[in-house]
Coordinates of C-alpha atoms and ligand atoms in Angstrom, one line a residue:
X29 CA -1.5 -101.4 39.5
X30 CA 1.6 -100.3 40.9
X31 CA 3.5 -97.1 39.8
X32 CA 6.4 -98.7 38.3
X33 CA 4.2 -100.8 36.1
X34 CA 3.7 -97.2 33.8
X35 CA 6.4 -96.2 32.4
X36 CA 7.7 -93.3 35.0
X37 CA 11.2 -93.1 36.2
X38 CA 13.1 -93.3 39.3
X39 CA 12.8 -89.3 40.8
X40 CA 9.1 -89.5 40.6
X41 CA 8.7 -92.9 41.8
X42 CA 10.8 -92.0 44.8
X43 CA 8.5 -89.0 45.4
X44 CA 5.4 -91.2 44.8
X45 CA 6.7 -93.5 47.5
X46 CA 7.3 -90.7 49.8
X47 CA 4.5 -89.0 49.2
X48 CA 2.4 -92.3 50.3
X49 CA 0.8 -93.3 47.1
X50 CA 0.9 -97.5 46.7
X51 CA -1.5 -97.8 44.1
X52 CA -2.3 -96.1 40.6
X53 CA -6.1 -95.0 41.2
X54 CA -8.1 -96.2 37.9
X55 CA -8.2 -93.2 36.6
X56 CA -4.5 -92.4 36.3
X57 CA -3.5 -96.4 35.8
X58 CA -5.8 -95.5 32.3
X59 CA -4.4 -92.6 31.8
X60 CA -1.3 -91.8 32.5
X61 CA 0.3 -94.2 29.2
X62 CA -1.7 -92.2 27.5
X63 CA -0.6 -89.2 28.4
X64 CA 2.8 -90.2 27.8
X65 CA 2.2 -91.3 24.5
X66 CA 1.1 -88.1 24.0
X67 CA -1.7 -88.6 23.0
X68 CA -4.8 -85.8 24.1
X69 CA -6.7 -86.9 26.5
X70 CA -10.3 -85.9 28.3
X71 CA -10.4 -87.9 32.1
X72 CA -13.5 -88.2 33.7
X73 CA -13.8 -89.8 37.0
X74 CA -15.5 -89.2 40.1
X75 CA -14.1 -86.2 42.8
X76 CA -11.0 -87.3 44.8
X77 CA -10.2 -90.1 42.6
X78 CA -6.6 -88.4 42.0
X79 CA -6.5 -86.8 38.8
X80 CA -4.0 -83.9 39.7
X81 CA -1.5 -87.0 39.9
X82 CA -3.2 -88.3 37.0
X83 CA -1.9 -85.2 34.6
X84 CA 1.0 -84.7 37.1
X85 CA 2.7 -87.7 37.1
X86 CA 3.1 -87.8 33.2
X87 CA 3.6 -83.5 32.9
X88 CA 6.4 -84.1 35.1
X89 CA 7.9 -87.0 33.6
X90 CA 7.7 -85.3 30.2
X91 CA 9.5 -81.6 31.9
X92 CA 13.5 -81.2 30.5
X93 CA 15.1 -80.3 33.1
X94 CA 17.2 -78.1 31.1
X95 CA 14.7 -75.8 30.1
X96 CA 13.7 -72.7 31.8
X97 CA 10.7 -72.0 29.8
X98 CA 7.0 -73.1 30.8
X99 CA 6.5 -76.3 29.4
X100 CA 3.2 -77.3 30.9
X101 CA -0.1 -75.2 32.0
X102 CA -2.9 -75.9 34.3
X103 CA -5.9 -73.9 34.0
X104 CA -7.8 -74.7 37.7
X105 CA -11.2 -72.9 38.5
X106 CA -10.4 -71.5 41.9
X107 CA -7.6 -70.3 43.6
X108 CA -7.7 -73.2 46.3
X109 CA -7.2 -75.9 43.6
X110 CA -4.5 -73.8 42.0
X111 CA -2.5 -73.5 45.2
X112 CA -3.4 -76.9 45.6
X113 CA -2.3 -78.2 42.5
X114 CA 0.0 -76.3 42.7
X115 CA 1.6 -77.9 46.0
X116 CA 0.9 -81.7 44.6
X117 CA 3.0 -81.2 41.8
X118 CA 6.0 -79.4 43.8
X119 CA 6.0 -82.4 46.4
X120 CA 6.1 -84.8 43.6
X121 CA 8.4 -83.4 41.4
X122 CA 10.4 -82.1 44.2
X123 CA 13.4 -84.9 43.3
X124 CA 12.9 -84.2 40.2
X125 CA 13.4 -80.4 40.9
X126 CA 10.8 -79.2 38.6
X127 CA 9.6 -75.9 39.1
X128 CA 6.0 -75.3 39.8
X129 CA 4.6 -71.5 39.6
X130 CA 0.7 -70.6 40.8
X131 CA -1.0 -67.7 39.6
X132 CA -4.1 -66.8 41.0
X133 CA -6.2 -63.7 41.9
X134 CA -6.1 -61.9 45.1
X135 CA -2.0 -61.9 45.7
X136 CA 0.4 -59.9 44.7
X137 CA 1.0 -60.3 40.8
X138 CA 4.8 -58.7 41.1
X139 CA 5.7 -61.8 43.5
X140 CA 4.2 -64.0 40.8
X141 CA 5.8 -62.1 37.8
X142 CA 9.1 -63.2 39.7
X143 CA 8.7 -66.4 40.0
X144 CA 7.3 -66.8 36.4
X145 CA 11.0 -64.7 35.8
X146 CA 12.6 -67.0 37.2
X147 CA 12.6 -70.4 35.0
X148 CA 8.9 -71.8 36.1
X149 CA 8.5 -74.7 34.1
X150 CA 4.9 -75.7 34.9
X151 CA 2.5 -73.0 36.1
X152 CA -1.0 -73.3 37.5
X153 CA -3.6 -70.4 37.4
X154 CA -6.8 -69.8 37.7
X155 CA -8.0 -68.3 34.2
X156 CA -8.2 -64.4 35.3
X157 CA -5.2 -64.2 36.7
X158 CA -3.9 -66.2 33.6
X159 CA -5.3 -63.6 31.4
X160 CA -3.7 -60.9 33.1
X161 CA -0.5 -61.7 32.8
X162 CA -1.1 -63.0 29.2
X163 CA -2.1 -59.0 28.2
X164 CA 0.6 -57.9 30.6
X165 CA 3.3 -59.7 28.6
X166 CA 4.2 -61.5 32.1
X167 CA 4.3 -64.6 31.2
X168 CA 5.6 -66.6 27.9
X169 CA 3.1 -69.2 26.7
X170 CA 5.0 -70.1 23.5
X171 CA 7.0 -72.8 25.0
X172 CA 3.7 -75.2 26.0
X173 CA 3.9 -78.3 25.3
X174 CA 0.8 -79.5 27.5
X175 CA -2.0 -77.9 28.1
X176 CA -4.5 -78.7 31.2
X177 CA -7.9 -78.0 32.1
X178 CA -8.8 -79.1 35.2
X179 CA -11.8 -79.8 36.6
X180 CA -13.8 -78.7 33.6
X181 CA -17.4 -79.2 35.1
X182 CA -16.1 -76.4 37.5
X183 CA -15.0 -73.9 35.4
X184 CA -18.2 -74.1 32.7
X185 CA -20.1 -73.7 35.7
X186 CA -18.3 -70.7 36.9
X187 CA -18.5 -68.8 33.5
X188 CA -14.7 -69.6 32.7
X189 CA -15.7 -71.0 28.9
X190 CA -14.4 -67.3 27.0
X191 CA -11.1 -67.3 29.2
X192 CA -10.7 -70.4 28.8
X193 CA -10.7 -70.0 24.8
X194 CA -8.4 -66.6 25.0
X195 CA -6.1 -68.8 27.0
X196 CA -6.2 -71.7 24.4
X197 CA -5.2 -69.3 22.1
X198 CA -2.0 -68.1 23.7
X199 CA -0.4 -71.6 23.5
X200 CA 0.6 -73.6 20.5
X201 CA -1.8 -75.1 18.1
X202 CA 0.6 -77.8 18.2
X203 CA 0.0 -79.2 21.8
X204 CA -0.8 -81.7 23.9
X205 CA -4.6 -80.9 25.5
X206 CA -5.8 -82.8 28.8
X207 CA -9.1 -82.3 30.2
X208 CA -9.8 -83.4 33.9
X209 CA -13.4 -83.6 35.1
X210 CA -16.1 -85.3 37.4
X211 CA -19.2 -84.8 35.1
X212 CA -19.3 -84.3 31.1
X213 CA -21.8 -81.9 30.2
X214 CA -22.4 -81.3 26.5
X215 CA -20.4 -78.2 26.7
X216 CA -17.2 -80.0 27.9
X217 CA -17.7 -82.7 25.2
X218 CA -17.6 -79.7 22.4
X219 CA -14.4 -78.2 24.0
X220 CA -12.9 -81.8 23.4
X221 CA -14.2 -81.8 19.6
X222 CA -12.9 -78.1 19.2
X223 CA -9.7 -77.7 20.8
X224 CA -8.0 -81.0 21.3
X225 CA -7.1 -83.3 18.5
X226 CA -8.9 -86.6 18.4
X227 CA -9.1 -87.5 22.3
X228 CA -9.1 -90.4 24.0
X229 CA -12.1 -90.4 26.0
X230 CA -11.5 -92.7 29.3
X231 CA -14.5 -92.7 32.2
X232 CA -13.9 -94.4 35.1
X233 CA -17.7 -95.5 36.5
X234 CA -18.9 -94.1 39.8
X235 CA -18.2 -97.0 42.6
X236 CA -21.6 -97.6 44.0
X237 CA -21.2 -96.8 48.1
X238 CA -24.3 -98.5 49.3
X239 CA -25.7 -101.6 47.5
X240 CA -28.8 -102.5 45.9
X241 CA -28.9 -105.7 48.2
X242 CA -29.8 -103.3 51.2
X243 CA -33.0 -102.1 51.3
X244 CA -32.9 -99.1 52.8
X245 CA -36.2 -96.6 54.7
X246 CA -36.5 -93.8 56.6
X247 CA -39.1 -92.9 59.5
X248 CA -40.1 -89.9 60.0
X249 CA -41.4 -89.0 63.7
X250 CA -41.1 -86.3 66.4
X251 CA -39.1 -86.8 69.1
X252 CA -41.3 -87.8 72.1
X253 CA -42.6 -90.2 70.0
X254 CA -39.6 -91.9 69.0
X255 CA -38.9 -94.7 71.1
X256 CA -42.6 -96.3 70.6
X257 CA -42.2 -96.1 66.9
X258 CA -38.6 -98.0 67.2
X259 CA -40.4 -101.0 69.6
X260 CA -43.5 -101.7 66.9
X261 CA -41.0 -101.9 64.6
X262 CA -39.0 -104.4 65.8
X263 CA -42.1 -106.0 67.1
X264 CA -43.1 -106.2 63.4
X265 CA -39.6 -106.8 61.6
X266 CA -38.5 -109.1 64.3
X267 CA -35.0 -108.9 63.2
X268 CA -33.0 -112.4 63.2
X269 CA -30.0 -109.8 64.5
X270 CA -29.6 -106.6 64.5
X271 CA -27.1 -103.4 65.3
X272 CA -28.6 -99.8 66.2
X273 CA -26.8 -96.8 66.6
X274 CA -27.2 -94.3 69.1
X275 CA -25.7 -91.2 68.6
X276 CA -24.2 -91.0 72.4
X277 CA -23.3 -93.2 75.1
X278 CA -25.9 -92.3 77.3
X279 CA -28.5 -92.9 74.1
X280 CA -27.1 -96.5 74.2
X281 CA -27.5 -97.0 77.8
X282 CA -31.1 -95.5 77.7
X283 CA -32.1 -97.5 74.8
X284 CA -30.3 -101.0 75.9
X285 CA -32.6 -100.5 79.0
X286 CA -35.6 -99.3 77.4
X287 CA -35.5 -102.4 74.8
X288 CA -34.9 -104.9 77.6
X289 CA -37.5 -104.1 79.8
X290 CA -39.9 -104.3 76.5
X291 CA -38.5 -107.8 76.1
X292 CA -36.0 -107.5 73.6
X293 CA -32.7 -109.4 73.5
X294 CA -30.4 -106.2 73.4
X295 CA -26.6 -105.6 74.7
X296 CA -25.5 -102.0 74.3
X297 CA -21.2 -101.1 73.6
X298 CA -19.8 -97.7 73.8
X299 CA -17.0 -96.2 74.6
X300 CA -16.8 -96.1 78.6
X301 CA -17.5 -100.0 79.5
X302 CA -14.0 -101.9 79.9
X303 CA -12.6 -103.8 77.3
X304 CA -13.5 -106.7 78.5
X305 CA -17.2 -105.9 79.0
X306 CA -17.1 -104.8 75.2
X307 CA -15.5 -108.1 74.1
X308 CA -18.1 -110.0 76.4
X309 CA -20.9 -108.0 74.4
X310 CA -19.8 -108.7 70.9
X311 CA -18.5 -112.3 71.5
X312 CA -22.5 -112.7 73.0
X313 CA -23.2 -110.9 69.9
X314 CA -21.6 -113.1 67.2
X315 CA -22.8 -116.3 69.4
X316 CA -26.8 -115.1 68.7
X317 CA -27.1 -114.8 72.2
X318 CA -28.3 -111.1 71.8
X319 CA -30.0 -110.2 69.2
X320 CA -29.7 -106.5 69.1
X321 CA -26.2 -104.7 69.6
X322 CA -26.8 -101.1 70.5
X323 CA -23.9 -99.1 69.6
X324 CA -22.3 -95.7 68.8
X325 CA -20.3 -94.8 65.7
X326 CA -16.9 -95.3 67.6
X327 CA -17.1 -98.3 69.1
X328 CA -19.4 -99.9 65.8
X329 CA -15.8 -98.9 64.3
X330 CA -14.3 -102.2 62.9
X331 CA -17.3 -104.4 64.1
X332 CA -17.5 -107.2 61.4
X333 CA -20.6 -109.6 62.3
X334 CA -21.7 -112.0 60.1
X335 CA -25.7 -112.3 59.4
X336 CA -26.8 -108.6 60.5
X337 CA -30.6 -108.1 58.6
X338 CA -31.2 -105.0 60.3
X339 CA -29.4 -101.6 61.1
X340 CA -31.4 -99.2 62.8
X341 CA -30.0 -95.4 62.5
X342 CA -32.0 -94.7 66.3
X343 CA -30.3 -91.6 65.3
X344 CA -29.1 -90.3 62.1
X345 CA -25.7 -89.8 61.9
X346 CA -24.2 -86.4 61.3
X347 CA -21.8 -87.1 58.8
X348 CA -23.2 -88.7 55.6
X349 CA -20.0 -90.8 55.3
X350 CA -20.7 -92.6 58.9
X351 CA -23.9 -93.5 57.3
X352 CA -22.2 -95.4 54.8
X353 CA -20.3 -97.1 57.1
X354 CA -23.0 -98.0 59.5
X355 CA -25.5 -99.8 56.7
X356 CA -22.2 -101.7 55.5
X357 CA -22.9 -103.8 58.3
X358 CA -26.1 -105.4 56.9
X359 CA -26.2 -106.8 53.1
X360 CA -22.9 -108.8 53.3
X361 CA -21.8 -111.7 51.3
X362 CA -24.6 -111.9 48.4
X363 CA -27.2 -111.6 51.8
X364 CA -30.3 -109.6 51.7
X365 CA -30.0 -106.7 54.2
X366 CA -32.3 -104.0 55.3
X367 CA -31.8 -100.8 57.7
X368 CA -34.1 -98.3 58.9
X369 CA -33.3 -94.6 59.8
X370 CA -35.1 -92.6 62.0
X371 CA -35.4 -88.6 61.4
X372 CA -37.2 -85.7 62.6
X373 CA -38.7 -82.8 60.5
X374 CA -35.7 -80.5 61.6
X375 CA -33.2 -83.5 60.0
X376 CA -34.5 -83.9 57.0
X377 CA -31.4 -82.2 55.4
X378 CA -28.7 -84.3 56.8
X379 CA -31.1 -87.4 55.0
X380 CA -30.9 -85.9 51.4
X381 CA -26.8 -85.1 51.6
X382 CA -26.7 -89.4 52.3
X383 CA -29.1 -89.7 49.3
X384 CA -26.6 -87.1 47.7
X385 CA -23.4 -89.3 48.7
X386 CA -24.7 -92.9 48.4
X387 CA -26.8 -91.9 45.0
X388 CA -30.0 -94.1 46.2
X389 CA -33.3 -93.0 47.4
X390 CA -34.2 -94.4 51.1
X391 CA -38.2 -95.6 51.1
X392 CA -40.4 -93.8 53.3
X393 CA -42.0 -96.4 56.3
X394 CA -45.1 -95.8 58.0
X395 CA -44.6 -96.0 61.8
X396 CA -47.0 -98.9 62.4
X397 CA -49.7 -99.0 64.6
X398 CA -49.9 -101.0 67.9
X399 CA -52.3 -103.2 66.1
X400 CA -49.7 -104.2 63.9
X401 CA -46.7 -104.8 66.4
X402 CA -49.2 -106.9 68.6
X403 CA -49.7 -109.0 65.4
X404 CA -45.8 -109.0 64.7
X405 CA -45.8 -110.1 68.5
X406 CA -48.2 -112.6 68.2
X407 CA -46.9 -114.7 65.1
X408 CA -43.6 -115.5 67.2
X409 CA -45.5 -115.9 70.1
X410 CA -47.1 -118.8 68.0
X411 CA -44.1 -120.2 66.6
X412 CA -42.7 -120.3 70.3
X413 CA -45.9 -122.3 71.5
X414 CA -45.7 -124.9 68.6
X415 CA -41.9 -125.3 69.8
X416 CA -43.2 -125.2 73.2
X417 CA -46.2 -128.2 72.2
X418 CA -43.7 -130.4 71.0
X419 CA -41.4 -130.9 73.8
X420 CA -44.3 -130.8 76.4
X421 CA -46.1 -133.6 75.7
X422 CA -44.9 -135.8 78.7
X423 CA -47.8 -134.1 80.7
X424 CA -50.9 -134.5 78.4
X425 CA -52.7 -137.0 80.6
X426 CA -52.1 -135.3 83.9
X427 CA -54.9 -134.3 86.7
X428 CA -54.3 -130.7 86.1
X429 CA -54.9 -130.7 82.1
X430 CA -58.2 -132.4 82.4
X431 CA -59.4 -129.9 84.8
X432 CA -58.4 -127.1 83.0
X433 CA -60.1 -128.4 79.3
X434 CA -63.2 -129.0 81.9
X435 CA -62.9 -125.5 83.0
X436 CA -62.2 -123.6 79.7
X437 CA -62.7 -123.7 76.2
X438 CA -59.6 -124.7 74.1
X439 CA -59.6 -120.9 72.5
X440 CA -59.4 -119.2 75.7
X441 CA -56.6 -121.7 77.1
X442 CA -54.6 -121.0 73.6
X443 CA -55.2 -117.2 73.8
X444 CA -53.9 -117.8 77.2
X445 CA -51.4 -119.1 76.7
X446 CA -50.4 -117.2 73.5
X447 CA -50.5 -114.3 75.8
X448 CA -48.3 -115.2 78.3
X449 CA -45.9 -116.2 75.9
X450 CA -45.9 -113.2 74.1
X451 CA -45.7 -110.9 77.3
X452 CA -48.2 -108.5 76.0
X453 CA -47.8 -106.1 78.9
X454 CA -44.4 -105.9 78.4
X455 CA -45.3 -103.8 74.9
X456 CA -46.6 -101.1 76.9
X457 CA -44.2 -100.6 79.8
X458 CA -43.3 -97.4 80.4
X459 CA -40.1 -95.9 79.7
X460 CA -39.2 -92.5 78.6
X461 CA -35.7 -91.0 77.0
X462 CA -33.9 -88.6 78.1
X463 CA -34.4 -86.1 75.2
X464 CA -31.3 -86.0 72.9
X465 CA -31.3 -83.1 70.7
X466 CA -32.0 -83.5 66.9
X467 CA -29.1 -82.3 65.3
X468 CA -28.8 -78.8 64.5
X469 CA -30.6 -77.3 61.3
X470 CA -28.1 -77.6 58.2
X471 CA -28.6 -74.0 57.1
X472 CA -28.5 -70.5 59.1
X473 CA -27.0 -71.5 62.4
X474 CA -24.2 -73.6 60.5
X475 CA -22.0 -70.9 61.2
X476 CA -22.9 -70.6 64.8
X477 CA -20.1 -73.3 65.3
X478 CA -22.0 -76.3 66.9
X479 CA -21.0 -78.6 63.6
X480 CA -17.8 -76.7 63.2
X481 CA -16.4 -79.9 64.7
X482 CA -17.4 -82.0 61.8
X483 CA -15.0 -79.9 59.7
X484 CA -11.7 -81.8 61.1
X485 CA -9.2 -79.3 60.4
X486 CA -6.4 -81.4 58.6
X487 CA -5.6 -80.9 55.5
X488 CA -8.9 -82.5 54.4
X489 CA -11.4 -79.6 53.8
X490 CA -9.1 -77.3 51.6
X491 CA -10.2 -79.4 48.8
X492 CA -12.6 -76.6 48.0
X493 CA -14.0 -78.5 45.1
X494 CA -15.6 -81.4 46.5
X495 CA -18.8 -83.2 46.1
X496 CA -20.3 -80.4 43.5
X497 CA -22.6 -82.2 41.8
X498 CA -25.8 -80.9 43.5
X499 CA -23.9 -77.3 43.9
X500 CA -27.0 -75.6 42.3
X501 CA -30.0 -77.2 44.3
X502 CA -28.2 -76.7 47.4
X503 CA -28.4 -73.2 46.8
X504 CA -31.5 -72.7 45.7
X505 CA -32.6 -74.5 48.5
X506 CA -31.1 -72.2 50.9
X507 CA -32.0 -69.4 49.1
X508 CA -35.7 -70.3 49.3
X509 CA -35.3 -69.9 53.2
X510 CA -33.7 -66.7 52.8
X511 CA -30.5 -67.9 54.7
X512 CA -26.9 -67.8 54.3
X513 CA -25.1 -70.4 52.0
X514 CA -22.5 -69.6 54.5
X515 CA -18.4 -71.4 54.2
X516 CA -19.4 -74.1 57.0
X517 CA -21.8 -75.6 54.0
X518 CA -18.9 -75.2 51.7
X519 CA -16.7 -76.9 53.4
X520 CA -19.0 -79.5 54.2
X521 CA -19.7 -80.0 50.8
X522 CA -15.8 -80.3 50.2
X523 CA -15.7 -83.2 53.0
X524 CA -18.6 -85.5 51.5
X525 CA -16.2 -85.3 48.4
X526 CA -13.5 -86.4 49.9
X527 CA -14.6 -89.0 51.6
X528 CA -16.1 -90.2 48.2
X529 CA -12.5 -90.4 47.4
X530 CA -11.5 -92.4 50.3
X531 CA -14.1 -95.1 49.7
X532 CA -13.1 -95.3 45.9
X533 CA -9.5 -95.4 46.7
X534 CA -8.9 -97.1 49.8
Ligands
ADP606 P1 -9.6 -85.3 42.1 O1 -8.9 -84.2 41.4 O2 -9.9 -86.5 41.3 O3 -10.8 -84.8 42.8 P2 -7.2 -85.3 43.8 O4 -6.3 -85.4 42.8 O5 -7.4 -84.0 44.5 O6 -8.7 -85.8 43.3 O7 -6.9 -86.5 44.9 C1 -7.7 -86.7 46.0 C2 -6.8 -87.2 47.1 O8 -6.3 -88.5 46.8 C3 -5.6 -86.4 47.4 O9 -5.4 -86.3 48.8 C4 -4.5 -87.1 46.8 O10 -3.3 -86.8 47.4 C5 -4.9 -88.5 47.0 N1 -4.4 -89.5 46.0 C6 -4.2 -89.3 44.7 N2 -3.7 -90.4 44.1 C7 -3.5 -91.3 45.0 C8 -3.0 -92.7 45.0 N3 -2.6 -93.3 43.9 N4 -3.0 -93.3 46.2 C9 -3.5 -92.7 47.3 N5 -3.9 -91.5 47.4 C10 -4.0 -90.7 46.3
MG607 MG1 -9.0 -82.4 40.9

């Protein structure tokens, strides 16, 4: 739904515009009338689904100009949000020129007491800081007219619940309440039944990011072992087509000619073949002329292939999102898909933050036997000599057949034959890859800087609040090992979240 469609008026839908937004998000298409209505409200939708603009938009719409007093508070957990709330609602109410004040810990409280001085008509604060000024006399509640508490979950969890009631009690009883969160404990639902006045409850479902029409495993195996585990299994999934990622270009290169001379029909595309090369590949690709497309992330970017019913994660991606990406490639169009990620002991982590982000459990698979790929091997192998009967008949009667029935029984010709038509030998010849280093431990040498790539600078990973719903069990796992929950996991955790957001948005 577009902006215009609720009720807001020209500033802020010039500021929207600027500010990039196309689209309400469901949560603030719901909302947001609501609001305005002035009704209380209690919003509950997933991180990064925009709810600062949800109980912006409507707070800023509602602001007169005129008056100096504060007519709106946001109660935020941390001082990042705060700031960052803080920021959002200045850009968006910037035609408007609505001033926006944060308070938070850890600055300087006269510079604050200024600008609360000086005619802030919505201020953000963390609840500390709030409550300091509110005993200080610095700041003049009694003018509220809306009350926020953003992200809820957060601040329970924190321990904010008795600021938070001292704070509700510095404002009106006659208010307008809003409560923002992801999740809705039993401990947010009573702060809706105490302090706000018959709420409208809206939840906007979790978008699913992976679907139930992939099935999806894991492999476990060691390194040196990894490439004989990959060719049993396509020896015994025979995929109809498939993509694998490799996690570098000379990966794909290794494993295009590793799979070849096993007898696969593989093409590999990264990053430093021409353009035309690449288009060659993928055009062979969509044509089923190659049956396996080896790939990195980067040049898999954009790839849209009809009829994939395998992807292979050769090597698991480092950023849970990319994973995401990568099994959307199988499962399309009502289609049964499958995809199959291989990880080592030491990357076991970076497979339970994908569980965490796509909510689904991945199936363990046994690496199967060479009994078992032989068999896999075989049963094409047949179907190739049935094929192979049928449009051969022409020489049935021929010199050279008699002899041979003469000479053999008709087992050992079909086992013969069977053979050489599977290529047996070709299971078993040699090749060896370079070693390729399992990613790095997600825990202790985070900090050491080898992922400190991942974190994008940007504007991206200030969102300190992020994916939190496994906060706890993250930190008791690292605890267990006696290492540092160090700010690289933070902000990790912060950059899952938001790309939750992307996918539920874009
Ligand atoms: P939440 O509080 O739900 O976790 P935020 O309000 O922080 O999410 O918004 C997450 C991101 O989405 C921010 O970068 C914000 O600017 C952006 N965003 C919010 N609303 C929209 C929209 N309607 N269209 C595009 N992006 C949006
Ligand atoms: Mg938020």
């Amino acid at each position: 739904m577009k902006f215009s469609e609720l009720g807001l008026t020209k500033d802020l839908l010039t500021a929207i515009e600027k500010h990039g937004y196309v689209e309400a998000t469901p949560i603030q298409e719901k909302t947001i009338p609501l609001t305005m209505a002035g009704k209380d409200v209690i919003g509950q939708a997933q991180t990064g689904t925009g709810k600062t603009a949800a109980f912006g938009l409507p707070i800023l719409e509602m602001i007169d100009n005129e008056n100096k007093d504060v007519q709106a508070l946001v109660v935020s957990p941390t001082r990042e949000l705060a700031i960052q709330t803080q920021e959002e609602l200045f850009k968006l109410g910037r035609d408007k020129h609505v001033r926006v004040q944060a308070v938070f810990g850890g600055s300087d409280i006269r510079r604050q007491i200024n600008g609360l001085k000086h005619g802030a008509q919505i201020v953000v604060g963390t609840p500390g800081r709030l409550i300091d000024h509110i005993r200080r006399g610095t700041i003049n509640l009694s003018h509220v007219k809306t009350l926020v508490l953003d992200e809820a979950d957060e601040m329970l969890n924190m321990g904010f619940l008795e600021d938070i009631e001292s704070i509700l009690k510095a404002v009106p009883d006659e208010r307008q309440t809003l409560l923002f969160s992801a999740t809705m404990p039993a401990a947010i639902k009573r702060i809706g039944v105490q302090f706000m006045t018959d709420p409208e409850h809206i939840q906007i479902a979790a978008k699913e990011l992976t679907t139930d029409l992939v099935d999806q495993y894991y492999v476990r195996v060691r390194d040196f072992e990894k490439f004989d585990v990959l060719t049993r299994i396509l020896d015994v999934q025979q995929p109809k087509l498939a993509i694998m990622f490799g996690r570098t270009k000379r990966r794909v290169d290794e494993l295009t000619r590793g799979l070849t001379l096993r007898g696969f029909d593989v093409a590999g595309i990264h990053g430093d073949l021409t353009q035309q090369k690449r288009t060659q590949v993928l055009k062979q690709f969509k044509n089923r002329e190659i049956r396996i497309l080896v790939a990195t992330d980067v040049a898999a970017r954009g790839l849209d292939v009809s009829g994939v019913d395998y992807v292979y994660n050769f090597d698991i991606p480092q950023d849970s999102e990319s994973y995401v990406h990568r099994i959307g490639r199988t499962g399309r169009a009502g289609a049964h898909g499958n995809s199959v990620t291989f990880v080592s002991n030491s990357e076991m982590d970076y497979l339970k933050d994908i569980e965490k982000l796509t909510k689904k459990r991945m199936q363990p698979l046994k690496p199967y036997t060479r009994e078992e790929a032989l068999a896999g091997r075989m049963n094409v192998a047949a179907d190739s000599v049935a094929d192979i009967v049928k449009s051969t008949s022409g020489v049935a009667n021929s010199e050279q057949v008699d002899k041979l029935v003469e000479q053999y029984d008709a087992k050992d010709l079909a086992a013969a034959l069977l053979g050489a038509v599977a290529n047996v030998e070709q299971m078993d010849a040699d090749f060896k890859l370079s070693h390729e280093r399992p990613l790095p431990h997600k825990h202790g040498n985070f900090r050491g800087g080898r992922r400190g790539g991942g974190h994008r600078g940007g504007g991206d990973h200030r969102r300190g609040g992020g994916y939190r719903g496994n906060r706890g069990q993250r930190e008791r796992r690292s605890y267990d090992r006696g290492s540092r929950n160090g700010s690289g996991d933070r902000s990790q955790r912060g950059h899952s979240g938001l790309h939750v957001a992307n996918h539920v948005i874009l």
